[in-house]
XYZ file of C-alpha atoms in Angstrom:
567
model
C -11.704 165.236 -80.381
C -12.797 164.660 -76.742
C -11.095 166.627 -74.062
C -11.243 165.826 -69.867
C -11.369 167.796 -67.030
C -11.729 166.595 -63.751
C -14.857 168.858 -61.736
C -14.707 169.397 -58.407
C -18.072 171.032 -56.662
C -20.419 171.449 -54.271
C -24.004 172.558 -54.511
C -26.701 174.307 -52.110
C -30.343 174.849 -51.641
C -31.091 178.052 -52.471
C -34.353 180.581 -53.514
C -34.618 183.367 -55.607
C -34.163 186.170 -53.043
C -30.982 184.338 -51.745
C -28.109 186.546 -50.433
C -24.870 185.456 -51.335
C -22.733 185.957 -48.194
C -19.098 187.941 -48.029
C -16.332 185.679 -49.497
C -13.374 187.431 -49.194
C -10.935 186.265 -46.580
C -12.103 182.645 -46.911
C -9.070 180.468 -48.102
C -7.066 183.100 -49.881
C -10.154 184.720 -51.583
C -9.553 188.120 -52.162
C -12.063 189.302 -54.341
C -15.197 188.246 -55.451
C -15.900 189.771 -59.636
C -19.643 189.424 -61.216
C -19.179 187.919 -64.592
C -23.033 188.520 -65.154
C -25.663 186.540 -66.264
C -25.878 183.722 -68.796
C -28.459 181.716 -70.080
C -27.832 177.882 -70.713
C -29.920 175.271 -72.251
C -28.954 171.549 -71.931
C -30.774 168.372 -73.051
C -30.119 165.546 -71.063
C -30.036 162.087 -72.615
C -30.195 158.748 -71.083
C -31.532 154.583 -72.298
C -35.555 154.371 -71.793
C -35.136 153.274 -68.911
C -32.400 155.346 -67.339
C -29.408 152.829 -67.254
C -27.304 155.838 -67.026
C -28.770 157.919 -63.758
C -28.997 154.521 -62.337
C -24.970 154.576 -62.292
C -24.527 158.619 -61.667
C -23.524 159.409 -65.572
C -25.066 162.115 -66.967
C -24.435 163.025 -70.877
C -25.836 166.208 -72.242
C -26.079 168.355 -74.895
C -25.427 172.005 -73.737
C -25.753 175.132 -75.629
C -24.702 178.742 -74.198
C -21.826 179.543 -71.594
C -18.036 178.840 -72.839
C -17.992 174.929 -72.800
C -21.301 174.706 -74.947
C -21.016 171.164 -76.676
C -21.817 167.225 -75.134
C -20.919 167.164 -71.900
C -20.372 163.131 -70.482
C -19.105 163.102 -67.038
C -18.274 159.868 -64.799
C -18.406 159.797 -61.066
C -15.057 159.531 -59.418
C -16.023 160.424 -55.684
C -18.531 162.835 -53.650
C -18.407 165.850 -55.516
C -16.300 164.996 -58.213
C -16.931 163.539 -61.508
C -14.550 163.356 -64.645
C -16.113 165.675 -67.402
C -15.514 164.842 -70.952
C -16.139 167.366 -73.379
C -16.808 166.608 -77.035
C -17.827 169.293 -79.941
C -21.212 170.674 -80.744
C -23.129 168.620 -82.855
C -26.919 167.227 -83.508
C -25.610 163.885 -82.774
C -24.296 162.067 -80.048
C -20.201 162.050 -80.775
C -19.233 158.380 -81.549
C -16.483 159.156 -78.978
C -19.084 159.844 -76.662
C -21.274 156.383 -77.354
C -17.924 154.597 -77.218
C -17.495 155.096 -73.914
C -21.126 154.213 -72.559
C -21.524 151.118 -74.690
C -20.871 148.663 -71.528
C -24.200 150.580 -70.113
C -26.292 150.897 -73.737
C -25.278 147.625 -75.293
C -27.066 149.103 -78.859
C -29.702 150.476 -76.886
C -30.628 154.005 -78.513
C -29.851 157.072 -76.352
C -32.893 159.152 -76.296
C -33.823 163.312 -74.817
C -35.033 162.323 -71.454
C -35.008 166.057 -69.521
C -34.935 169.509 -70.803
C -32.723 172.016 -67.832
C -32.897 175.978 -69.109
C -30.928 178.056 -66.435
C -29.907 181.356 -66.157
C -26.420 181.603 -64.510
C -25.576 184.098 -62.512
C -21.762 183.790 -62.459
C -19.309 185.276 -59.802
C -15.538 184.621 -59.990
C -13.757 183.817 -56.788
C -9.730 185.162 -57.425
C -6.883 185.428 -55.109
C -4.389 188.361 -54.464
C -3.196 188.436 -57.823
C -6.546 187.888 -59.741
C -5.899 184.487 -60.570
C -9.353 182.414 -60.629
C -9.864 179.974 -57.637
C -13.525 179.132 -58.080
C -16.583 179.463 -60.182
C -19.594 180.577 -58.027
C -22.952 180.375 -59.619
C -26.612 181.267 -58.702
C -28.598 179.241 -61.142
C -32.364 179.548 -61.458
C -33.214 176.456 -63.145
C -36.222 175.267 -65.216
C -36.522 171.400 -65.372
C -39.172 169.513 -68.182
C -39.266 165.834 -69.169
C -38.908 164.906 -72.525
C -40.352 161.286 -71.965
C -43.836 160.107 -71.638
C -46.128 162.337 -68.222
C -43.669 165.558 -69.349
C -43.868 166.352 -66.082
C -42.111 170.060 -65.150
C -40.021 171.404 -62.389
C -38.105 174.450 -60.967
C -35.866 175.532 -58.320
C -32.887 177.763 -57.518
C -29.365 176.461 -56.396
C -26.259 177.434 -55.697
C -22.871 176.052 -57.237
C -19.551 176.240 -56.344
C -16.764 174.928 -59.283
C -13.238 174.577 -58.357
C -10.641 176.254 -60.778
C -8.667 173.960 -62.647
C -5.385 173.314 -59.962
C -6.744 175.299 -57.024
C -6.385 173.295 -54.016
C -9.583 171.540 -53.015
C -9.057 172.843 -49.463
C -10.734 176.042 -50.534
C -14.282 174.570 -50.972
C -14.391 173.828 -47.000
C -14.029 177.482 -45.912
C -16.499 178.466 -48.421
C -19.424 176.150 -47.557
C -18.659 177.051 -43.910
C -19.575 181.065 -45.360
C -22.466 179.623 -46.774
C -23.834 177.335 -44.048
C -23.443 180.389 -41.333
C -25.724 182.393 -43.785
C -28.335 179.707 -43.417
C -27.614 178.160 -47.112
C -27.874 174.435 -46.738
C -26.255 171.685 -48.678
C -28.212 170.643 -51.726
C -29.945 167.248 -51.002
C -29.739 166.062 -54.939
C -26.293 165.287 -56.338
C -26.964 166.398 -59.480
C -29.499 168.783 -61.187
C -30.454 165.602 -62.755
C -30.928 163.498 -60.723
C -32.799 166.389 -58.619
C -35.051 166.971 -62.225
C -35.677 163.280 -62.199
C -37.185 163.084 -59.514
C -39.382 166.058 -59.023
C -40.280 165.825 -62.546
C -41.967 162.131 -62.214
C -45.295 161.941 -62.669
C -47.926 160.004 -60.723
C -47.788 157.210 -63.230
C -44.334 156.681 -63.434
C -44.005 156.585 -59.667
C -46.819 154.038 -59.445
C -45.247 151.793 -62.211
C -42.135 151.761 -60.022
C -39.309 148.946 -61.136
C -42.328 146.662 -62.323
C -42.995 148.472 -65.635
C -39.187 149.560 -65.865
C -38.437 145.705 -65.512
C -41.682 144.960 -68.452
C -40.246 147.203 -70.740
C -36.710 145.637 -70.618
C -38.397 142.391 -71.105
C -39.750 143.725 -74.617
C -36.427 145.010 -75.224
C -34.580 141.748 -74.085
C -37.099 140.357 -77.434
C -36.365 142.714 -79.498
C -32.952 142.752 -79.897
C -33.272 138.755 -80.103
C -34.734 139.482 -83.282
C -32.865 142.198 -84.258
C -36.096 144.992 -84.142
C -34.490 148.553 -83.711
C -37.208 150.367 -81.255
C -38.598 147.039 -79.856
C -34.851 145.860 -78.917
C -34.359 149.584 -77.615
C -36.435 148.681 -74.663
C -35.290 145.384 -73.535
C -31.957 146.047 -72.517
C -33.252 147.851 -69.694
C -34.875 144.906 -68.098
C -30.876 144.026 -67.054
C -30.215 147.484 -65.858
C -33.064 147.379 -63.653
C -33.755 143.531 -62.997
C -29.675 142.881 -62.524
C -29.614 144.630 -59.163
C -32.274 143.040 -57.549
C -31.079 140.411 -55.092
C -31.645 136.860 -56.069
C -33.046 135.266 -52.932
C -36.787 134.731 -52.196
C -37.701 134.904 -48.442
C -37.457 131.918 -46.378
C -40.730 129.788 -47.018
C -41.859 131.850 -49.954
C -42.872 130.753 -53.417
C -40.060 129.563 -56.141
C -39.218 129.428 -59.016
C -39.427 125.852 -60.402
C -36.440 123.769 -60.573
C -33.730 122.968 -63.327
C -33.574 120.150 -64.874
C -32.826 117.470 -62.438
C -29.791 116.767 -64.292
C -27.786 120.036 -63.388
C -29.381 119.632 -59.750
C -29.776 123.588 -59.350
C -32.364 126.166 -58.532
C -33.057 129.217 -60.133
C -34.183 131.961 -57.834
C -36.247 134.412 -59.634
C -36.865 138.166 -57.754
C -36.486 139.401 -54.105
C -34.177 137.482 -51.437
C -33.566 134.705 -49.355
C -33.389 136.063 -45.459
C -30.107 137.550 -44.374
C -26.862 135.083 -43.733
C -26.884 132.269 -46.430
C -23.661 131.537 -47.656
C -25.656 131.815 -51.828
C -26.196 135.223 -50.815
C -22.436 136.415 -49.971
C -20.949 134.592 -53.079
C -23.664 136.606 -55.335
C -22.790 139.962 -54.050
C -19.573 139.418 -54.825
C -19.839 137.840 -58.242
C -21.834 141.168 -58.539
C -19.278 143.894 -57.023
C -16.920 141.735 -60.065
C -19.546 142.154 -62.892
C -19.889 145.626 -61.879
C -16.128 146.669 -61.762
C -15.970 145.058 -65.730
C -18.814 147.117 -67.101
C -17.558 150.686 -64.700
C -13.706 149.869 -66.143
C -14.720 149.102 -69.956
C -14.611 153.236 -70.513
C -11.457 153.591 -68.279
C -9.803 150.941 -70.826
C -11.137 152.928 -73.944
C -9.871 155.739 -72.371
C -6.180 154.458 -71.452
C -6.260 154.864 -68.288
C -3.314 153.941 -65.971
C -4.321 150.459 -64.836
C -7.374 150.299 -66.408
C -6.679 147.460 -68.184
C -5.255 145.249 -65.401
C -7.943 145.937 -62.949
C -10.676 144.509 -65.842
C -8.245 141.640 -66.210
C -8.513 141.354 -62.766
C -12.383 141.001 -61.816
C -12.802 138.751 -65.100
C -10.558 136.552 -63.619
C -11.971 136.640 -59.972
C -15.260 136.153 -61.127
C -13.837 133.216 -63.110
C -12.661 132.135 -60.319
C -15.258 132.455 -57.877
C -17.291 130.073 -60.099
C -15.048 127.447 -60.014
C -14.196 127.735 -55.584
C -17.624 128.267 -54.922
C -19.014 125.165 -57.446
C -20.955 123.454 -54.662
C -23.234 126.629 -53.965
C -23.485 128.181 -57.584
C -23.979 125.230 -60.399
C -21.031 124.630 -63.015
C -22.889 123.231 -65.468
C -24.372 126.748 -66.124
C -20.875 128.692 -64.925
C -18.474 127.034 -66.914
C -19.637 127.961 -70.208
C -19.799 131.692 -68.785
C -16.652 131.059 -67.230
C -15.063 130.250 -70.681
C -15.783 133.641 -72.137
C -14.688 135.518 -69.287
C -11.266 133.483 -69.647
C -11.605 134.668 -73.625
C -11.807 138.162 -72.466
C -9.278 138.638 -69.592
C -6.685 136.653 -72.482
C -7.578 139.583 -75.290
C -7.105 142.217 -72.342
C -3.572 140.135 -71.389
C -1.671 141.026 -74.681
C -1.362 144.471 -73.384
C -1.353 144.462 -69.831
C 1.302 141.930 -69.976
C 3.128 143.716 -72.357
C 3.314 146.762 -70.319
C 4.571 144.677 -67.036
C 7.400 142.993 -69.299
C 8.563 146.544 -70.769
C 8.866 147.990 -67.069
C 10.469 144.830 -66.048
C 13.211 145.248 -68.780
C 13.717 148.712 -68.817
C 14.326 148.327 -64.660
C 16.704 144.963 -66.150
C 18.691 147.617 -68.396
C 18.831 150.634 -65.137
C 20.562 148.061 -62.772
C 23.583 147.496 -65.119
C 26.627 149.724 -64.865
C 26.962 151.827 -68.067
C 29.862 149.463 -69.915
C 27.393 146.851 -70.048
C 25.154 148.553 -72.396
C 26.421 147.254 -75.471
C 24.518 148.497 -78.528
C 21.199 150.883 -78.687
C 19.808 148.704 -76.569
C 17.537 151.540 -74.749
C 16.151 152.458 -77.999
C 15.613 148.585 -79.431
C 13.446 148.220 -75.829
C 11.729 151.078 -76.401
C 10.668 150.199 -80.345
C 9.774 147.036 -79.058
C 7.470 148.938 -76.413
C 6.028 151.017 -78.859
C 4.996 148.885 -81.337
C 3.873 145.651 -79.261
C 1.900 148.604 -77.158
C 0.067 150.049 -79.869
C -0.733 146.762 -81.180
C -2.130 145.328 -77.932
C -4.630 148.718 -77.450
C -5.817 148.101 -80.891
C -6.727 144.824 -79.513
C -8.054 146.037 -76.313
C -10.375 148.910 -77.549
C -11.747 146.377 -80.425
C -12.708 143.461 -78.246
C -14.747 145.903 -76.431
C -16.243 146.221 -79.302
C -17.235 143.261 -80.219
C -20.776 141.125 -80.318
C -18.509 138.676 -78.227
C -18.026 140.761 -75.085
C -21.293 142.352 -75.172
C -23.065 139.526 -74.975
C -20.990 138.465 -72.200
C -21.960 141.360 -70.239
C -25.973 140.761 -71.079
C -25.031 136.773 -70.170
C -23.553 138.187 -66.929
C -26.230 139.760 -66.058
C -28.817 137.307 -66.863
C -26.892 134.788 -64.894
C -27.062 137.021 -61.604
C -30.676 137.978 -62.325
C -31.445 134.051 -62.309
C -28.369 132.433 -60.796
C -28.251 128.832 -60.460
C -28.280 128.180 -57.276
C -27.193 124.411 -55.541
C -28.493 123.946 -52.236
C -25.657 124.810 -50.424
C -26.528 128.129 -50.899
C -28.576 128.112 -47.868
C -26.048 127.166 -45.722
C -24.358 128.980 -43.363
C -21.737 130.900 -44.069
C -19.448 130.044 -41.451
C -20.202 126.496 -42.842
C -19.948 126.506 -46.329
C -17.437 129.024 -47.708
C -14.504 127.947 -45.491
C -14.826 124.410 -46.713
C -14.222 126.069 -50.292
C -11.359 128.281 -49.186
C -9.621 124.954 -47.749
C -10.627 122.975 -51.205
C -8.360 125.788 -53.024
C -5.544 125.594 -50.295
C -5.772 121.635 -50.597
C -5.368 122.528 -54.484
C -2.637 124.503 -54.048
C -0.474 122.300 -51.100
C -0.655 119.719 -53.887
C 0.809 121.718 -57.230
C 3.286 123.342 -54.596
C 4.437 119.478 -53.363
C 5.002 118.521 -57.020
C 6.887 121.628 -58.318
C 9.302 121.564 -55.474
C 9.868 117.420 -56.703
C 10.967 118.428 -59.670
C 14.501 119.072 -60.957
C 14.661 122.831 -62.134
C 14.072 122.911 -65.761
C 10.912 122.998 -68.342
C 8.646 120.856 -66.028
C 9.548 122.324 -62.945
C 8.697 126.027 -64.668
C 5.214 124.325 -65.788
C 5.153 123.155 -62.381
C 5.273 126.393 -60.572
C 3.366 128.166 -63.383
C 0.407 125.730 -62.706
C 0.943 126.527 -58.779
C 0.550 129.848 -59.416
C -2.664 129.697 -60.725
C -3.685 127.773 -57.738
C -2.162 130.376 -55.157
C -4.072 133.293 -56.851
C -6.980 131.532 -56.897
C -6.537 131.096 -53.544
C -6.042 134.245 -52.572
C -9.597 135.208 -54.368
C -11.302 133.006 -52.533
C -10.205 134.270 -49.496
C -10.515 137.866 -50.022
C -14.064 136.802 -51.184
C -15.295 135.583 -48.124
C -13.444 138.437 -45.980
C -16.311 140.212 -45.280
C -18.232 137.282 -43.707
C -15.385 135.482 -42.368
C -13.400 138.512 -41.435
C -9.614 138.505 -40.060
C -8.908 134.758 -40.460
C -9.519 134.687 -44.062
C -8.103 138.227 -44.305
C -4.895 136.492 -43.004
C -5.490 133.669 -44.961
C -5.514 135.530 -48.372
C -2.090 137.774 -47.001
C -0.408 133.987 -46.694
C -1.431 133.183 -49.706
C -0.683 136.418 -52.027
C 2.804 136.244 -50.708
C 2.942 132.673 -52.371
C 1.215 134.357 -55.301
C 3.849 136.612 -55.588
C 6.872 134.594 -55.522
C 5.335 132.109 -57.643
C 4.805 134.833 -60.022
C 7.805 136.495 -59.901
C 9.567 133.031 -61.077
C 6.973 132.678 -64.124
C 7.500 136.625 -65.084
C 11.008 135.536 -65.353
C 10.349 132.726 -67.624
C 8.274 135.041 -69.573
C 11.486 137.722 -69.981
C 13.495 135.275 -70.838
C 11.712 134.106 -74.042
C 11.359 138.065 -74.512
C 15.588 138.072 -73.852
C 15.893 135.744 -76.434
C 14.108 137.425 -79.476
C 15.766 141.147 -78.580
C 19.289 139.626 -78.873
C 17.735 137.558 -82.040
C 16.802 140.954 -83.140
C 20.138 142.473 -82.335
C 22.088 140.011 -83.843
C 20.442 140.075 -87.422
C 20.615 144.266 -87.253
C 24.606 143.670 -86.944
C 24.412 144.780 -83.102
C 25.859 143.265 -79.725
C 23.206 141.090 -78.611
C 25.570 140.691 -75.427
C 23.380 143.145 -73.257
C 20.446 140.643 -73.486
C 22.583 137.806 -73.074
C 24.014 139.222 -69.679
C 19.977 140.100 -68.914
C 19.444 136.658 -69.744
C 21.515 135.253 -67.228
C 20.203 137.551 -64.559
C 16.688 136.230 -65.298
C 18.213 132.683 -64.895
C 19.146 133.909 -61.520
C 16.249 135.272 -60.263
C 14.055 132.643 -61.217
C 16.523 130.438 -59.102
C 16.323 132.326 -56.691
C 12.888 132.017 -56.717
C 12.961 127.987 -56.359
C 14.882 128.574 -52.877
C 12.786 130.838 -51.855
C 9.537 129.068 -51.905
C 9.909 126.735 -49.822
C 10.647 129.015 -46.420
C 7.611 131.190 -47.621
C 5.317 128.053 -48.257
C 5.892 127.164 -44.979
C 5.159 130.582 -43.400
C 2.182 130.414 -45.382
C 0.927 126.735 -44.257
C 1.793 126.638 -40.723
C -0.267 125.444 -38.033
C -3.458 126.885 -37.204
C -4.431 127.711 -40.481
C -7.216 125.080 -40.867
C -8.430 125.946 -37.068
C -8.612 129.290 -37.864
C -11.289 129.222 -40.928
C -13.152 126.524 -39.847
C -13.378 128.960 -36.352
């Protein structure tokens, strides 16, 4: 069993002879109590080709001290990183792999640096003795485990926050530290810091070329299924995937596609600075990056997790299909396909979860006599179950050949991306023309739904001009950055359509739900008038809805808009 603890810290340069100043007084510290010396030995492990520095997770195997055992640990901010613990063992724990596997993708984890420190451990405590912070002196003794074996050493100074202390304390402290001439450590880690004083001559001189020639073998390996052979190639994506996928301006090319799909493939560096192929690609990237960082927040349950994955599959969907005339469809739509696979597998339990809080704030808004029946307790079975069902689902699509070949297709793609010469564009040219191609998209669902009579086809209706309105809104939050306020407006106008829109289909959705609780009900020999009387309310609301769209589709397309993107 895996347990979590969230580490707050901040490390300093320090030597061997280093004084450690007077504490006491700092931010409630009382007392400072030597807890003596203790010697730890941890083996770091990583791909070949370091997939996992190259995102700031470290997993390690750590014997001596109190938390001895595999250590994984996830950045969350500047100086703090979630810390998973997992039980002593010769293995990595499966627990452990689990949650890397959107990084590894089968690739074996393998010793990559050897850290031996002796601790010396002071304990920070307030008044009462209670523990505020861990301050340690560590004299550390870095050696790589992979090919050069180069060696390293140094002396540093941590300082842990206490589980619930208030972070405040760690200012007060450093300023102690910085008057006594104790800098700020330089290395966020004493990994990364043994990574790189630990490279030999060799390895620095190979650079990205040989990291990118052994991911290549890899990449050929695991096409043929090889076990060592395929453990190299994966690391060709986690180095080749972040290079930028422009070539300069008059430099050599990669040849064309076939003349058929009309598109170039840029291989390697970058085209100059301010082409509209080179603003869409970053953010096609920041969404393939969000999927693989979220895939261990979803293993782990994590409040939202699930949604926000849902949400970059289906932006980067998205983006495919608004920016078509600078990145090829014939090559995105098949992609495009399995990312609409994956955000509908990740759907059965995110939208569970937003119809259970919808009902259960249904249920709070009637007065007591209306609660016919154990209707809290039939919502809440319904919950459970249909929950635990959909995180089955979740966990085991992630899982799956399926998705992770979606990831190493996603990455591929943006390594090579097929390019349409619109890409070299300007942006000021090229991406409003495809924000105003989704707005023309959505005017036109929005004039037919509001045709209709209310009924089935006018709930299709709006459904369909839902879609349209968030995709919309992506576009325009995609192009924010280059476009700035007017498409920052431009996305506000359209998320509020976005959310009226999908306020009206969430009630088409409860009522469906409605309908098979009071089916339920009925055949357990309860009322089934509580969903009945929900029923109606969802009528109402989705009526509501229909009135309302109009006055805020109007807000949302008035004059200027067009003037405005098209500056």
């Amino acid at each position: 069993m895996a347990e979590t603890k969230r580490e707050i810290e901040r490390k300093y340069e320090a030597t061997p002879d280093t004084e450690i100043p007077d504490l006491t007084g700092a931010a409630g510290i009382a007392d400072v109590v030597g807890k003596g010396v203790t010697e730890l030995d941890a083996v770091y492990y990583d791909t070949p080709g370091l997939r996992l520095a190259a995102d700031s997770i470290t997993l390690r195997r750590r014997t001596g001290g109190e938390d001895e055992g595999w250590h994984l640990k996830f950045p969350v901010a500047t100086g703090i990183r979630e810390e998973i613990h997992a039980p002593l063992g010769d293995t990595v724990p499966r627990v452990l792999a689990g949650l890397l596997r959107s990084r590894t993708r089968g690739t074996p984890l393998v010793p990559v640096v050897r850290l031996r420190s002796s601790r010396d451990v002071r304990h920070l405590v307030d008044g009462q003795g209670r523990l505020l912070a861990e301050l340690s002196l560590d004299t550390v003794h870095a050696e790589r485990l992979t090919p050069g074996n180069g060696t390293a050493g140094w002396t540093e100074i941590e300082v842990e926050l206490a589980d619930g202390a208030d972070p405040a304390l760690l200012g007060p402290v450093g300023k102690r530290l910085r008057k006594a001439g104790i800098k700020p450590a330089s290395a966020p880690s004493k990994l990364a810091r043994a990574l790189a004083e630990t490279e030999t001559e060799t390895e620095a001189e190979a650079g990205p070329a040989a990291a990118a020639s052994a991911a290549a073998q890899r990449k050929a390996g695991a096409a043929a299924g090889s076990g060592d052979t395929a453990a190299v190639h994966a690391e060709e994506q986690a180095s080749s995937r972040h290079a930028d996928a422009f070539a300069p301006a008059g430099g050599e090319r990669a040849p064309k596609a076939p003349e058929a799909a009309k598109s170039v493939r840029h291989r390697g560096a970058r085209l100059a600075s301010g082409y509209a192929g080179e603003h869409v690609l970053a953010y096609l990237r920041e969404q393939r990056d969000a999927i693989v960082a979220l895939d261990p927040a979803v293993r782990r349950d994590l409040p939202d997790a699930v949604h926000q994955m849902r949400v970059a599959t289906r932006r980067m969907r998205s983006a495919f299909k608004s920016f078509r005339k600078i990145v090829d469809r014939s090559v995105t739509d098949p992609v495009g396909e399995e990312l609409k696979w994956l955000a509908g597998e990740l759907g059965t339990a995110r939208d569970q979860e937003v119809m259970a809080e919808r009902l259960r704030g249904r249920l709070d808004e009637l007065p007591r006599q209306m609660l016919l029946g154990p209707v809290r307790s039939r919502l809440r079975i319904w919950a459970t179950s249909h929950r635990a069902d959909a995180r089955r689902r979740s966990v085991a699509v992630l899982d799956t050949e399926r998705y992770l070949g979606l990831l190493d297709t996603l990455d591929a793609l943006l390594d090579e991306p097929p390019l349409l010469p619109a890409a070299k564009a300007k942006p000021a040219v090229a991406l409003p023309k495809a924000v105003l191609k989704d707005y023309d998209r959505l005017a036109a669902r929005i004039e037919l739904a509001l045709g209709l009579p209310a009924g089935h086809d006018r709930d299709l209706a709006m459904h369909d001009a839902r879609k349209a309105a968030k995709r919309a809104r992506y576009s325009g939050e995609a192009v924010t950055p280059v476009l700035g306020r007017p498409a920052k407006r431009f996305a506000k106008r359209m998320k509020a359509v976005q959310t009226v829109l999908g306020d009206h289909q969430d009630s088409v959705v409860a009522r469906e739900t409605l309908r098979d609780l009071a089916v339920q009900a009925h055949a357990a020999g309860e009322s089934a008038f509580t969903w009945g009387l929900l029923f109606g309310r969802e009528e109402a609301t989705a009526a509501d809805r229909e009135r309302e769209l109009p006055e805020v589709w109007a807000e949302a397309s008035r004059a200027g808009l067009r003037a405005s993107l098209e500056g």
